[in-house]
CSV table of C-alpha atoms in Angstrom, one decimal:
chain,number,residue,atom,x,y,z
A,1,MET,CA,-44.3,10.1,-62.3
A,2,ASN,CA,-47.7,11.9,-62.5
A,3,TYR,CA,-49.6,8.6,-62.3
A,4,HIS,CA,-47.6,7.6,-59.1
A,5,PHE,CA,-48.4,11.0,-57.5
A,6,GLN,CA,-52.0,10.5,-58.4
A,7,ALA,CA,-51.9,7.0,-56.7
A,8,HIS,CA,-50.2,8.6,-53.7
A,9,ARG,CA,-52.9,11.2,-53.3
A,10,GLN,CA,-55.6,8.5,-53.7
A,11,VAL,CA,-54.3,6.2,-51.0
A,12,ARG,CA,-53.8,9.2,-48.7
A,13,LYS,CA,-57.4,10.3,-49.4
A,14,ASN,CA,-58.6,6.7,-48.5
A,15,LEU,CA,-56.6,6.8,-45.3
A,16,LEU,CA,-57.9,10.3,-44.5
A,17,THR,CA,-61.5,9.1,-45.0
A,18,VAL,CA,-61.0,6.2,-42.5
A,19,LEU,CA,-59.3,8.6,-40.0
A,20,GLN,CA,-62.2,11.1,-40.2
A,21,ASN,CA,-65.0,8.5,-40.1
A,22,THR,CA,-63.8,6.1,-37.4
A,23,SER,CA,-64.6,6.8,-33.8
A,24,HIS,CA,-61.7,7.8,-31.6
A,25,GLU,CA,-62.2,4.6,-29.5
A,26,ASP,CA,-62.0,2.4,-32.7
A,27,LEU,CA,-58.9,4.2,-34.0
A,28,LEU,CA,-57.0,3.2,-30.9
A,29,PHE,CA,-58.5,-0.3,-30.4
A,30,ILE,CA,-56.2,-3.2,-31.1
A,31,PRO,CA,-58.3,-6.1,-32.5
A,32,ASP,CA,-57.5,-9.7,-31.6
A,33,GLY,CA,-54.8,-11.1,-33.9
A,34,PHE,CA,-53.2,-7.6,-34.5
A,35,ASN,CA,-50.3,-5.9,-32.7
A,36,ASN,CA,-51.2,-2.4,-33.6
A,37,ASN,CA,-54.3,-0.2,-34.3
A,38,ILE,CA,-55.8,1.8,-37.1
A,39,TYR,CA,-54.3,5.0,-35.9
A,40,TRP,CA,-50.8,3.5,-35.7
A,41,ASN,CA,-51.0,2.2,-39.3
A,42,ILE,CA,-52.0,5.6,-40.7
A,43,ALA,CA,-49.4,7.5,-38.7
A,44,HIS,CA,-46.8,4.9,-39.7
A,45,THR,CA,-47.4,5.6,-43.4
A,46,VAL,CA,-46.6,9.3,-42.8
A,47,ALA,CA,-43.4,8.5,-40.8
A,48,THR,CA,-42.2,5.9,-43.3
A,49,GLN,CA,-42.8,8.2,-46.3
A,50,GLN,CA,-40.5,10.8,-44.6
A,51,LEU,CA,-37.8,8.2,-44.0
A,52,LEU,CA,-37.9,6.7,-47.5
A,53,HIS,CA,-38.0,10.0,-49.3
A,54,TYR,CA,-36.3,12.6,-47.1
A,55,TYR,CA,-33.9,10.7,-44.9
A,56,LEU,CA,-32.5,8.5,-47.7
A,57,SER,CA,-32.0,11.5,-49.9
A,58,GLY,CA,-30.1,13.3,-47.2
A,59,ASN,CA,-32.8,16.0,-46.7
A,60,PRO,CA,-34.5,17.3,-43.6
A,61,PHE,CA,-37.8,15.8,-42.6
A,62,ARG,CA,-40.9,17.9,-43.5
A,63,ILE,CA,-42.6,17.0,-40.2
A,64,ASP,CA,-41.7,17.0,-36.6
A,65,LYS,CA,-39.3,14.2,-35.6
A,66,TYR,CA,-41.9,13.1,-33.0
A,67,TRP,CA,-43.9,11.5,-35.7
A,68,ILE,CA,-40.9,9.5,-37.0
A,69,GLU,CA,-39.7,8.4,-33.6
A,70,THR,CA,-43.2,7.4,-32.4
A,71,TYR,CA,-44.5,5.7,-35.6
A,72,LYS,CA,-41.5,4.3,-37.5
A,73,LYS,CA,-41.1,0.6,-38.1
A,74,GLY,CA,-40.7,-1.4,-34.9
A,75,THR,CA,-42.7,1.0,-32.7
A,76,LEU,CA,-45.7,0.1,-30.6
A,77,PRO,CA,-49.1,1.8,-30.8
A,78,ASN,CA,-49.7,4.8,-28.5
A,79,LEU,CA,-53.0,4.2,-26.8
A,80,ASN,CA,-53.2,7.7,-25.3
A,81,VAL,CA,-53.6,9.7,-28.5
A,82,GLN,CA,-55.5,12.9,-28.0
A,83,LYS,CA,-58.1,14.1,-30.5
A,84,SER,CA,-55.9,17.0,-31.4
A,85,GLU,CA,-53.2,14.6,-32.5
A,86,VAL,CA,-55.7,12.9,-34.8
A,87,GLU,CA,-56.4,16.3,-36.3
A,88,ASP,CA,-52.7,16.9,-36.8
A,89,LEU,CA,-52.4,13.5,-38.6
A,90,GLU,CA,-55.3,14.5,-40.8
A,91,PHE,CA,-53.4,17.6,-41.8
A,92,LEU,CA,-50.1,15.7,-42.3
A,93,LEU,CA,-51.7,13.1,-44.6
A,94,THR,CA,-52.7,15.8,-47.1
A,95,GLU,CA,-49.8,18.2,-46.6
A,96,THR,CA,-46.9,15.8,-46.8
A,97,SER,CA,-48.3,14.5,-50.1
A,98,LYS,CA,-48.5,18.1,-51.5
A,99,ILE,CA,-45.0,18.9,-50.2
A,100,LEU,CA,-43.5,15.7,-51.7
A,101,MET,CA,-44.8,16.7,-55.2
A,102,LYS,CA,-43.4,20.2,-54.9
A,103,ASP,CA,-40.1,19.0,-53.7
A,104,TYR,CA,-39.9,16.4,-56.5
A,105,ASP,CA,-40.7,19.0,-59.1
A,106,SER,CA,-38.0,21.3,-57.7
A,107,ASP,CA,-35.3,18.6,-57.9
A,108,PHE,CA,-35.0,18.5,-54.1
A,109,PHE,CA,-34.0,14.8,-54.2
A,110,SER,CA,-30.8,15.0,-56.3
A,111,ASP,CA,-29.0,12.4,-54.1
A,112,TYR,CA,-30.4,9.1,-52.9
A,113,THR,CA,-28.8,6.5,-50.7
A,114,PRO,CA,-29.7,3.0,-52.0
A,115,TYR,CA,-31.7,0.9,-49.5
A,116,THR,CA,-33.1,-2.6,-49.4
A,117,THR,CA,-36.6,-2.6,-47.7
A,118,SER,CA,-37.7,-5.4,-45.3
A,119,PHE,CA,-40.1,-6.3,-48.1
A,120,GLY,CA,-37.1,-7.2,-50.3
A,121,MET,CA,-37.2,-4.3,-52.7
A,122,ASP,CA,-34.0,-2.4,-53.7
A,123,LEU,CA,-34.6,1.3,-53.8
A,124,LYS,CA,-31.9,3.1,-55.9
A,125,SER,CA,-33.6,6.4,-56.6
A,126,ILE,CA,-36.3,8.8,-55.4
A,127,GLN,CA,-38.5,7.4,-58.2
A,128,ASP,CA,-38.1,3.9,-56.8
A,129,ALA,CA,-38.9,5.2,-53.3
A,130,ILE,CA,-42.0,6.9,-54.4
A,131,ILE,CA,-43.3,3.9,-56.2
A,132,PHE,CA,-42.4,1.5,-53.3
A,133,ASN,CA,-44.0,4.0,-50.8
A,134,ASN,CA,-47.3,3.7,-52.7
A,135,MET,CA,-47.2,0.0,-52.3
A,136,HIS,CA,-46.3,0.3,-48.6
A,137,GLU,CA,-49.1,2.7,-47.9
A,138,SER,CA,-51.6,0.5,-49.8
A,139,LEU,CA,-50.5,-2.5,-47.7
A,140,HIS,CA,-51.2,-0.5,-44.5
A,141,TYR,CA,-54.5,0.7,-46.0
A,142,GLY,CA,-55.3,-3.0,-46.3
A,143,TYR,CA,-54.4,-3.6,-42.7
A,144,VAL,CA,-56.6,-0.7,-41.7
A,145,MET,CA,-59.6,-2.1,-43.6
A,146,SER,CA,-59.0,-5.6,-42.0
A,147,GLN,CA,-58.8,-4.0,-38.6
A,148,LYS,CA,-62.1,-2.2,-39.2
A,149,ARG,CA,-63.8,-5.5,-40.1
A,150,ALA,CA,-62.2,-7.2,-37.0
A,151,ILE,CA,-63.5,-4.4,-34.7
A,152,LEU,CA,-67.0,-4.7,-36.2
A,153,GLY,CA,-66.9,-8.4,-35.6
A,154,GLU,CA,-65.6,-8.2,-32.0
A,155,LYS,CA,-68.1,-5.5,-31.0
A,156,GLY,CA,-71.0,-7.4,-32.6
A,157,ARG,CA,-71.9,-4.5,-34.8
């Protein structure tokens, strides 16, 4: 699983770089052809990781439920995000990855409720969930990069 944790850290590092190097205005802007924004996509990865790993294993979330309720699948982007919340998300991107690795190493995920994702993947174990989550976060990183390009095009930069 070391490789999968390395991949998780890398995609989170990539998302963090975007979060830190994109203007607040651009983080919240919804480009034409999209139904969400860069900020929502990044926050959504944190919320989904908690659901896939902690909820489905019967464990408590490692983050405030606000993040889950606000950014889980099916939610709409919050256009009134404060800069302090962006800073909180920066912290969560890094910390939830570290906590996941510690929890995994301490056999925190002994039970797992099987789940079929909307992508069509069957998750039967925490290992499956970790691998799938990397794919999910990479998909949203791709959306983020597409949104950045769309914003540049729309603003004529």
